[in-house]
GROMACS .gro file of C-alpha atoms in nm:
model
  248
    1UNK     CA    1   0.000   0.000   0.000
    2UNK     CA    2   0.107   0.374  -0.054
    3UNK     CA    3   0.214   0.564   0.199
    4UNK     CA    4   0.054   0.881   0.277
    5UNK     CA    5   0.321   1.173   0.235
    6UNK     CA    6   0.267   1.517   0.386
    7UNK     CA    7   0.414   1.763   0.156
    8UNK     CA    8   0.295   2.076   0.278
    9UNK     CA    9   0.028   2.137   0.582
   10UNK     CA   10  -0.019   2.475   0.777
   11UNK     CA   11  -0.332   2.622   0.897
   12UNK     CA   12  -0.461   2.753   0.591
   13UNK     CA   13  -0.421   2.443   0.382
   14UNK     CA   14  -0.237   2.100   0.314
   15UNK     CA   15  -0.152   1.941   0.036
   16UNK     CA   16  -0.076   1.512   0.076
   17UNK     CA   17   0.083   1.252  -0.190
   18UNK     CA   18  -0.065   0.907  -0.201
   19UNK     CA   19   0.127   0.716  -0.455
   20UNK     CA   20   0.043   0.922  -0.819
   21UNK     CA   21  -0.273   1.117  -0.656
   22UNK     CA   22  -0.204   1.455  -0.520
   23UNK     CA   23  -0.449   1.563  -0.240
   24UNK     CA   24  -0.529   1.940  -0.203
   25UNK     CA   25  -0.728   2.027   0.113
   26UNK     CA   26  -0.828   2.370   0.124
   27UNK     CA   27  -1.089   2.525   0.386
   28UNK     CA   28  -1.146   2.826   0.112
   29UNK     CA   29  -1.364   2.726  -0.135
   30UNK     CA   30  -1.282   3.044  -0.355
   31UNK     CA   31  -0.941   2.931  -0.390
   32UNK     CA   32  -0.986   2.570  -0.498
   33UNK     CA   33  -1.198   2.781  -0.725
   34UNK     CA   34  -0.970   2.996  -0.872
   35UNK     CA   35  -0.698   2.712  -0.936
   36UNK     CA   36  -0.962   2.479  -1.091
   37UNK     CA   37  -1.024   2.771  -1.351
   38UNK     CA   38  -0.709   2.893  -1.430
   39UNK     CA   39  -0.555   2.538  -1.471
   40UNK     CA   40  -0.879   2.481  -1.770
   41UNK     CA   41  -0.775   2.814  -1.858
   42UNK     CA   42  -0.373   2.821  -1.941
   43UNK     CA   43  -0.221   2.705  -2.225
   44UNK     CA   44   0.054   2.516  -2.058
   45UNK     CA   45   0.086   2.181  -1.907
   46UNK     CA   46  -0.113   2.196  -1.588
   47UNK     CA   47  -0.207   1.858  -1.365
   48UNK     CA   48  -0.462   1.629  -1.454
   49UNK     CA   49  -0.772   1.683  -1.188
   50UNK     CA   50  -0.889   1.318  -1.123
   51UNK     CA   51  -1.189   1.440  -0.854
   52UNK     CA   52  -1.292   1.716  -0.666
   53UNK     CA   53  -1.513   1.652  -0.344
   54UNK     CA   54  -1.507   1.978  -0.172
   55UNK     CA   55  -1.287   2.057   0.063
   56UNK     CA   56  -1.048   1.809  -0.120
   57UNK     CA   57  -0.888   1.875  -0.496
   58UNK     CA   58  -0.708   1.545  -0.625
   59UNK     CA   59  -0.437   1.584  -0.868
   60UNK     CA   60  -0.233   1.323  -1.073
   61UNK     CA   61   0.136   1.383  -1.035
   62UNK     CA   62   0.326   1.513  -1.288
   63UNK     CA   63   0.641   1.374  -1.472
   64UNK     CA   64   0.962   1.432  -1.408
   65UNK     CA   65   1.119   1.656  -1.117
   66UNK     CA   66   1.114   2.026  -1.027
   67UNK     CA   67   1.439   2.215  -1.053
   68UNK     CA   68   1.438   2.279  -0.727
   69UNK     CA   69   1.358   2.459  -0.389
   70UNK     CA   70   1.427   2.788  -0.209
   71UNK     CA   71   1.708   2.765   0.047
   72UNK     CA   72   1.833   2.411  -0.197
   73UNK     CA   73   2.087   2.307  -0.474
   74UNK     CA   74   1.885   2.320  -0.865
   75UNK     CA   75   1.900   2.071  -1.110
   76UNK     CA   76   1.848   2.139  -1.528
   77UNK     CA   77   2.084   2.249  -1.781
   78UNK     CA   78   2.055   2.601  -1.917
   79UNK     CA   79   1.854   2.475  -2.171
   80UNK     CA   80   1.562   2.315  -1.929
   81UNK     CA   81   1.593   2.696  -1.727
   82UNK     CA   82   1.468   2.826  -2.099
   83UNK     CA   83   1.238   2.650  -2.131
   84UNK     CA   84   1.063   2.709  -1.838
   85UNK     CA   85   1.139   3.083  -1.897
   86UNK     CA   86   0.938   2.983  -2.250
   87UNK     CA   87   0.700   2.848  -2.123
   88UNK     CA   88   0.632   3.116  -1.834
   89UNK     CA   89   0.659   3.393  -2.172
   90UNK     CA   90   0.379   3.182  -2.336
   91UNK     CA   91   0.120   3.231  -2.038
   92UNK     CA   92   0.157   3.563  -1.966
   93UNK     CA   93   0.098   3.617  -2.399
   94UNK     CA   94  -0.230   3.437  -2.305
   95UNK     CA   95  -0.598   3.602  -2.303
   96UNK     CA   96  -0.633   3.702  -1.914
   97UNK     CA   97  -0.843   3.507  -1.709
   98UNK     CA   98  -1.112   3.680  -1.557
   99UNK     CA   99  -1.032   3.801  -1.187
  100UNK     CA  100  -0.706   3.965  -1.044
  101UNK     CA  101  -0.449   3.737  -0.872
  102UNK     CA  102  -0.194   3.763  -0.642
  103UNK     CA  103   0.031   3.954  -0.863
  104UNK     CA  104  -0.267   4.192  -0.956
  105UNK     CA  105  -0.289   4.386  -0.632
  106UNK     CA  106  -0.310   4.737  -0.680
  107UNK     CA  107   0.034   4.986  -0.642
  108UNK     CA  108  -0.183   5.165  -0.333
  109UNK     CA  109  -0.271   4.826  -0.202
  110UNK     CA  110   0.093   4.692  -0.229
  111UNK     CA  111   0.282   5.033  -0.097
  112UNK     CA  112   0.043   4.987   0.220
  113UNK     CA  113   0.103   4.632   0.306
  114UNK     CA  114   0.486   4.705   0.250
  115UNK     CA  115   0.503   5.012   0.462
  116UNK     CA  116   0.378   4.805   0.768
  117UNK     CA  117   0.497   4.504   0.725
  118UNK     CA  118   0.795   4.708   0.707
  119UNK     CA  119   0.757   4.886   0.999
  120UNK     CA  120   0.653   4.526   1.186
  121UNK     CA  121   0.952   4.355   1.119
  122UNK     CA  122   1.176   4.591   1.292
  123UNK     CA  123   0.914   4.716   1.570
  124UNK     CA  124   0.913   4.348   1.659
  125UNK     CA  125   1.260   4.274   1.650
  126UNK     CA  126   1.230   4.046   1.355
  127UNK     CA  127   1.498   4.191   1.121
  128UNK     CA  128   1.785   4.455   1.143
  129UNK     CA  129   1.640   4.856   1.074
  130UNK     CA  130   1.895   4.914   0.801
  131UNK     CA  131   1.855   4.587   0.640
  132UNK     CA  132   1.439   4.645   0.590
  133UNK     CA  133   1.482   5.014   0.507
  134UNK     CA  134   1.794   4.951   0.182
  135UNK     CA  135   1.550   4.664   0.067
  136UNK     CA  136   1.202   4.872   0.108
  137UNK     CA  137   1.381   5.122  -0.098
  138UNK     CA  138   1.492   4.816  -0.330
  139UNK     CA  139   1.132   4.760  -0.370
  140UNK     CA  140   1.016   5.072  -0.448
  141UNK     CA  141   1.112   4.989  -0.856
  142UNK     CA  142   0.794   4.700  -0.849
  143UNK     CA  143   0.505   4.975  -0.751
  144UNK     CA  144   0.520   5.133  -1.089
  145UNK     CA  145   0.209   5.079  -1.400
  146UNK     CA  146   0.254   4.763  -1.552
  147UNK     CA  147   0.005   4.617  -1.813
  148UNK     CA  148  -0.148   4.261  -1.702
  149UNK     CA  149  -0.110   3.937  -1.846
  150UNK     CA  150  -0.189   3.593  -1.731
  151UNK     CA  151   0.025   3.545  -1.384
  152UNK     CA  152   0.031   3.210  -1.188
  153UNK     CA  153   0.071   3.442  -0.888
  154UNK     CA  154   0.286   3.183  -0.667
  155UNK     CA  155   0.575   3.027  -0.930
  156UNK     CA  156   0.794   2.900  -0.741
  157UNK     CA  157   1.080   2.688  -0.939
  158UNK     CA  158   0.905   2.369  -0.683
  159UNK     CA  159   0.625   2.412  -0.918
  160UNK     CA  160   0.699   2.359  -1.226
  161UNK     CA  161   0.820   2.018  -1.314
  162UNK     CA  162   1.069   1.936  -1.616
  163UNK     CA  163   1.187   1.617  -1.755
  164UNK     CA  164   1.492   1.643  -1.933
  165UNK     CA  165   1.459   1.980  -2.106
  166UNK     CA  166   1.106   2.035  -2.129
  167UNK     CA  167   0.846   2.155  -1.931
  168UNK     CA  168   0.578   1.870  -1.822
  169UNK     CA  169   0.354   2.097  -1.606
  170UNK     CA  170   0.292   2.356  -1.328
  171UNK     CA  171   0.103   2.349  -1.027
  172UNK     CA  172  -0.015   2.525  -0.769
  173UNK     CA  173  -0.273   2.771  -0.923
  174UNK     CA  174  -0.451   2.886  -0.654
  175UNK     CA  175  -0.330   3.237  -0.695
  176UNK     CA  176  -0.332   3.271  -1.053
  177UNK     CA  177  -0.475   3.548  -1.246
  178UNK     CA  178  -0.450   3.871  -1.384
  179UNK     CA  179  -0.090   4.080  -1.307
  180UNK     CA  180   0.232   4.213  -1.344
  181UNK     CA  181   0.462   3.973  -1.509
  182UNK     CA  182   0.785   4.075  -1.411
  183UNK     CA  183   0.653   3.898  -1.023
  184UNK     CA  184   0.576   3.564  -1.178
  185UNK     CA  185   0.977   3.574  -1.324
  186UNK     CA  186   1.077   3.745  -0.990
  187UNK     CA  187   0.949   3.453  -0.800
  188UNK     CA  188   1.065   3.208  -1.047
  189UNK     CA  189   1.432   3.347  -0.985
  190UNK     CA  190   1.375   3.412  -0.573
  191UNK     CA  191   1.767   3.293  -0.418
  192UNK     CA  192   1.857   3.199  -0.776
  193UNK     CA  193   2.007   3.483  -0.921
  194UNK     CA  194   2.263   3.243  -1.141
  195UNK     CA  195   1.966   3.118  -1.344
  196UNK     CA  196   1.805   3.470  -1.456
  197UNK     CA  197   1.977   3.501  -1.765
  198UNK     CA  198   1.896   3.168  -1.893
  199UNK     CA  199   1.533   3.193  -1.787
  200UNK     CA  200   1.520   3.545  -1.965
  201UNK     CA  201   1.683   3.378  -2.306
  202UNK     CA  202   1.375   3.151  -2.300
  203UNK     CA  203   1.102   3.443  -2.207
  204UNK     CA  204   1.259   3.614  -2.545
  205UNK     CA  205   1.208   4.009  -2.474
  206UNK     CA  206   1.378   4.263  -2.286
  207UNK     CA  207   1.348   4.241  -1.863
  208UNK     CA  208   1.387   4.582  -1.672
  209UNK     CA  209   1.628   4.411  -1.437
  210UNK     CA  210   1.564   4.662  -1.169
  211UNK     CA  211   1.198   4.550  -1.125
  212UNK     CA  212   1.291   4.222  -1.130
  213UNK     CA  213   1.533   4.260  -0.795
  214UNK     CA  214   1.280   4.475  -0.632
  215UNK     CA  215   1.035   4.209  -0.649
  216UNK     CA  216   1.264   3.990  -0.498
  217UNK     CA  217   1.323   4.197  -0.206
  218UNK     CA  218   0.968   4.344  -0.218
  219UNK     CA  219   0.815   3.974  -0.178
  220UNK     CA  220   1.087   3.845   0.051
  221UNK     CA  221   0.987   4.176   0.285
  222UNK     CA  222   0.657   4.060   0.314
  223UNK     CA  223   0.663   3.637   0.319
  224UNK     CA  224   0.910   3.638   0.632
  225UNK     CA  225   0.679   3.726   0.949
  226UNK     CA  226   0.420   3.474   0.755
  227UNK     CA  227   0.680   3.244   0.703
  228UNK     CA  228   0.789   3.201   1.110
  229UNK     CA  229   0.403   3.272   1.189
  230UNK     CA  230   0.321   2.924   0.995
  231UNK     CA  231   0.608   2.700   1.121
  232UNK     CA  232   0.822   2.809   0.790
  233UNK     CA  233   1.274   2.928   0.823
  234UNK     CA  234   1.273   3.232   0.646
  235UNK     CA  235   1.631   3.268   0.811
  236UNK     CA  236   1.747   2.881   0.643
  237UNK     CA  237   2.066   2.932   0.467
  238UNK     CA  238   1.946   3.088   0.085
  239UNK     CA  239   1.601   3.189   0.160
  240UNK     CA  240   1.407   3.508   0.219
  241UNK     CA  241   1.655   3.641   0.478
  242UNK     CA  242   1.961   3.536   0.235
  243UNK     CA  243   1.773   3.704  -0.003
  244UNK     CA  244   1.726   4.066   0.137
  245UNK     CA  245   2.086   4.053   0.227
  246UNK     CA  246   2.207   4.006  -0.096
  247UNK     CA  247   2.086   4.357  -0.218
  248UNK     CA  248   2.278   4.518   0.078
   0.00000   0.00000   0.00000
């Protein structure tokens, strides 16, 4: 018999592996929602859905492996990084989906939640002053206009799966939606800086490179207090923490 594998669980959702079946629990509704649509909706490889029996999603696994983690070594040859960076190109060209996503909040919106989460991680201790304010002002390069396209919202280089040097499929699309591109590649590229310029050779058009690292430190600013508040090491050796140190 399979053995039931916990890949991710915190209080907002989990997400188990039992043998080639992939099961999503998720107490919002809305968001099992939104990933259902945008994975019938983008025209890349997305997971199979084999059932859906609310509060639970199941998923078949996808071939091959993912080219790695946050805070761990990466796998692929430059040519498997552009593809992925192709494939990423041909979803934001895509006809938007319907609703805003993760990478869709508003400049206003965005400057707010910075500013205090800002002022929160020194007020409680959790990071050095001078280190928050050189990357807040890092930041400041993301809240400009952009134009939307198609974003997965939460592309982490765990989600999306290659074998060899293609792209088999992406997960994960629970925060997908309309946004600024330049986050999807920004999270893509989070602690992986060696890897940008092979990603961008895939995505095939000019990157303002300077939005790109504000991203990273805008969305490493913001994941750390959630991070330690849901049992997560922002401070692990080439995460978040890593991260916002870098652009010092």
């Amino acid at each position: 018999m399979d053995e039931v594998k916990v890949v991710v669980a915190h209080s907002e959702r989990a997400t188990l592996r039992v043998g080639d079946v992939f099961l999503k629990v998720d107490a919002d509704q809305a968001r099992i929602d939104a990933e259902v649509e945008a994975m019938s909706l983008a025209p890349v490889p997305t997971p199979e859905i084999l059932w859906r029996r609310p509060p639970v999603l199941a998923i078949a696994a996808l071939p091959g492996n993912t080219l790695g983690r946050l805070g761990g070594p990466t796998t692929g040859s430059p040519a498997a990084w552009a593809a992925a960076g192709a494939t990423i190109r041909k979803l934001h060209d895509a006809p938007l989906p319907p609703r805003p996503g993760r990478a869709g909040r508003s400049i206003d919106a965005l400057a707010a939640e910075l500013d205090a989460e800002c002022e929160s991680l020194v007020t409680n201790g959790l990071l050095p002053a001078d280190l928050v304010t050189r990357n807040r002002q890092v930041a400041q390069a993301a809240l400009r206009p952009w134009t939307p396209s198609f974003t997965h919202g939460d592309l982490q280089i765990a989600h999306v799966f290659i074998h060899g040097d293609e792209v088999t499929g992406i997960i994960d699309w629970s925060e997908a939606g309309q946004g600024d591109a330049l986050y999807d590649l920004a999270t893509f590229t989070l602690g992986h800086e060696d890897h940008l310029e092979d990603v961008l050779t895939g995505y095939g058009t000019d990157i303002d490179l300077d939005v790109i690292h504000a991203w990273w430190s805008l969305r490493s600013l913001l994941a750390v207090r959630w991070l330690i508040d849901h049992g997560f090491d922002p401070f692990a050796p080439g995460c978040e923490v890593d991260v916002l140190r870098s652009r010092m």
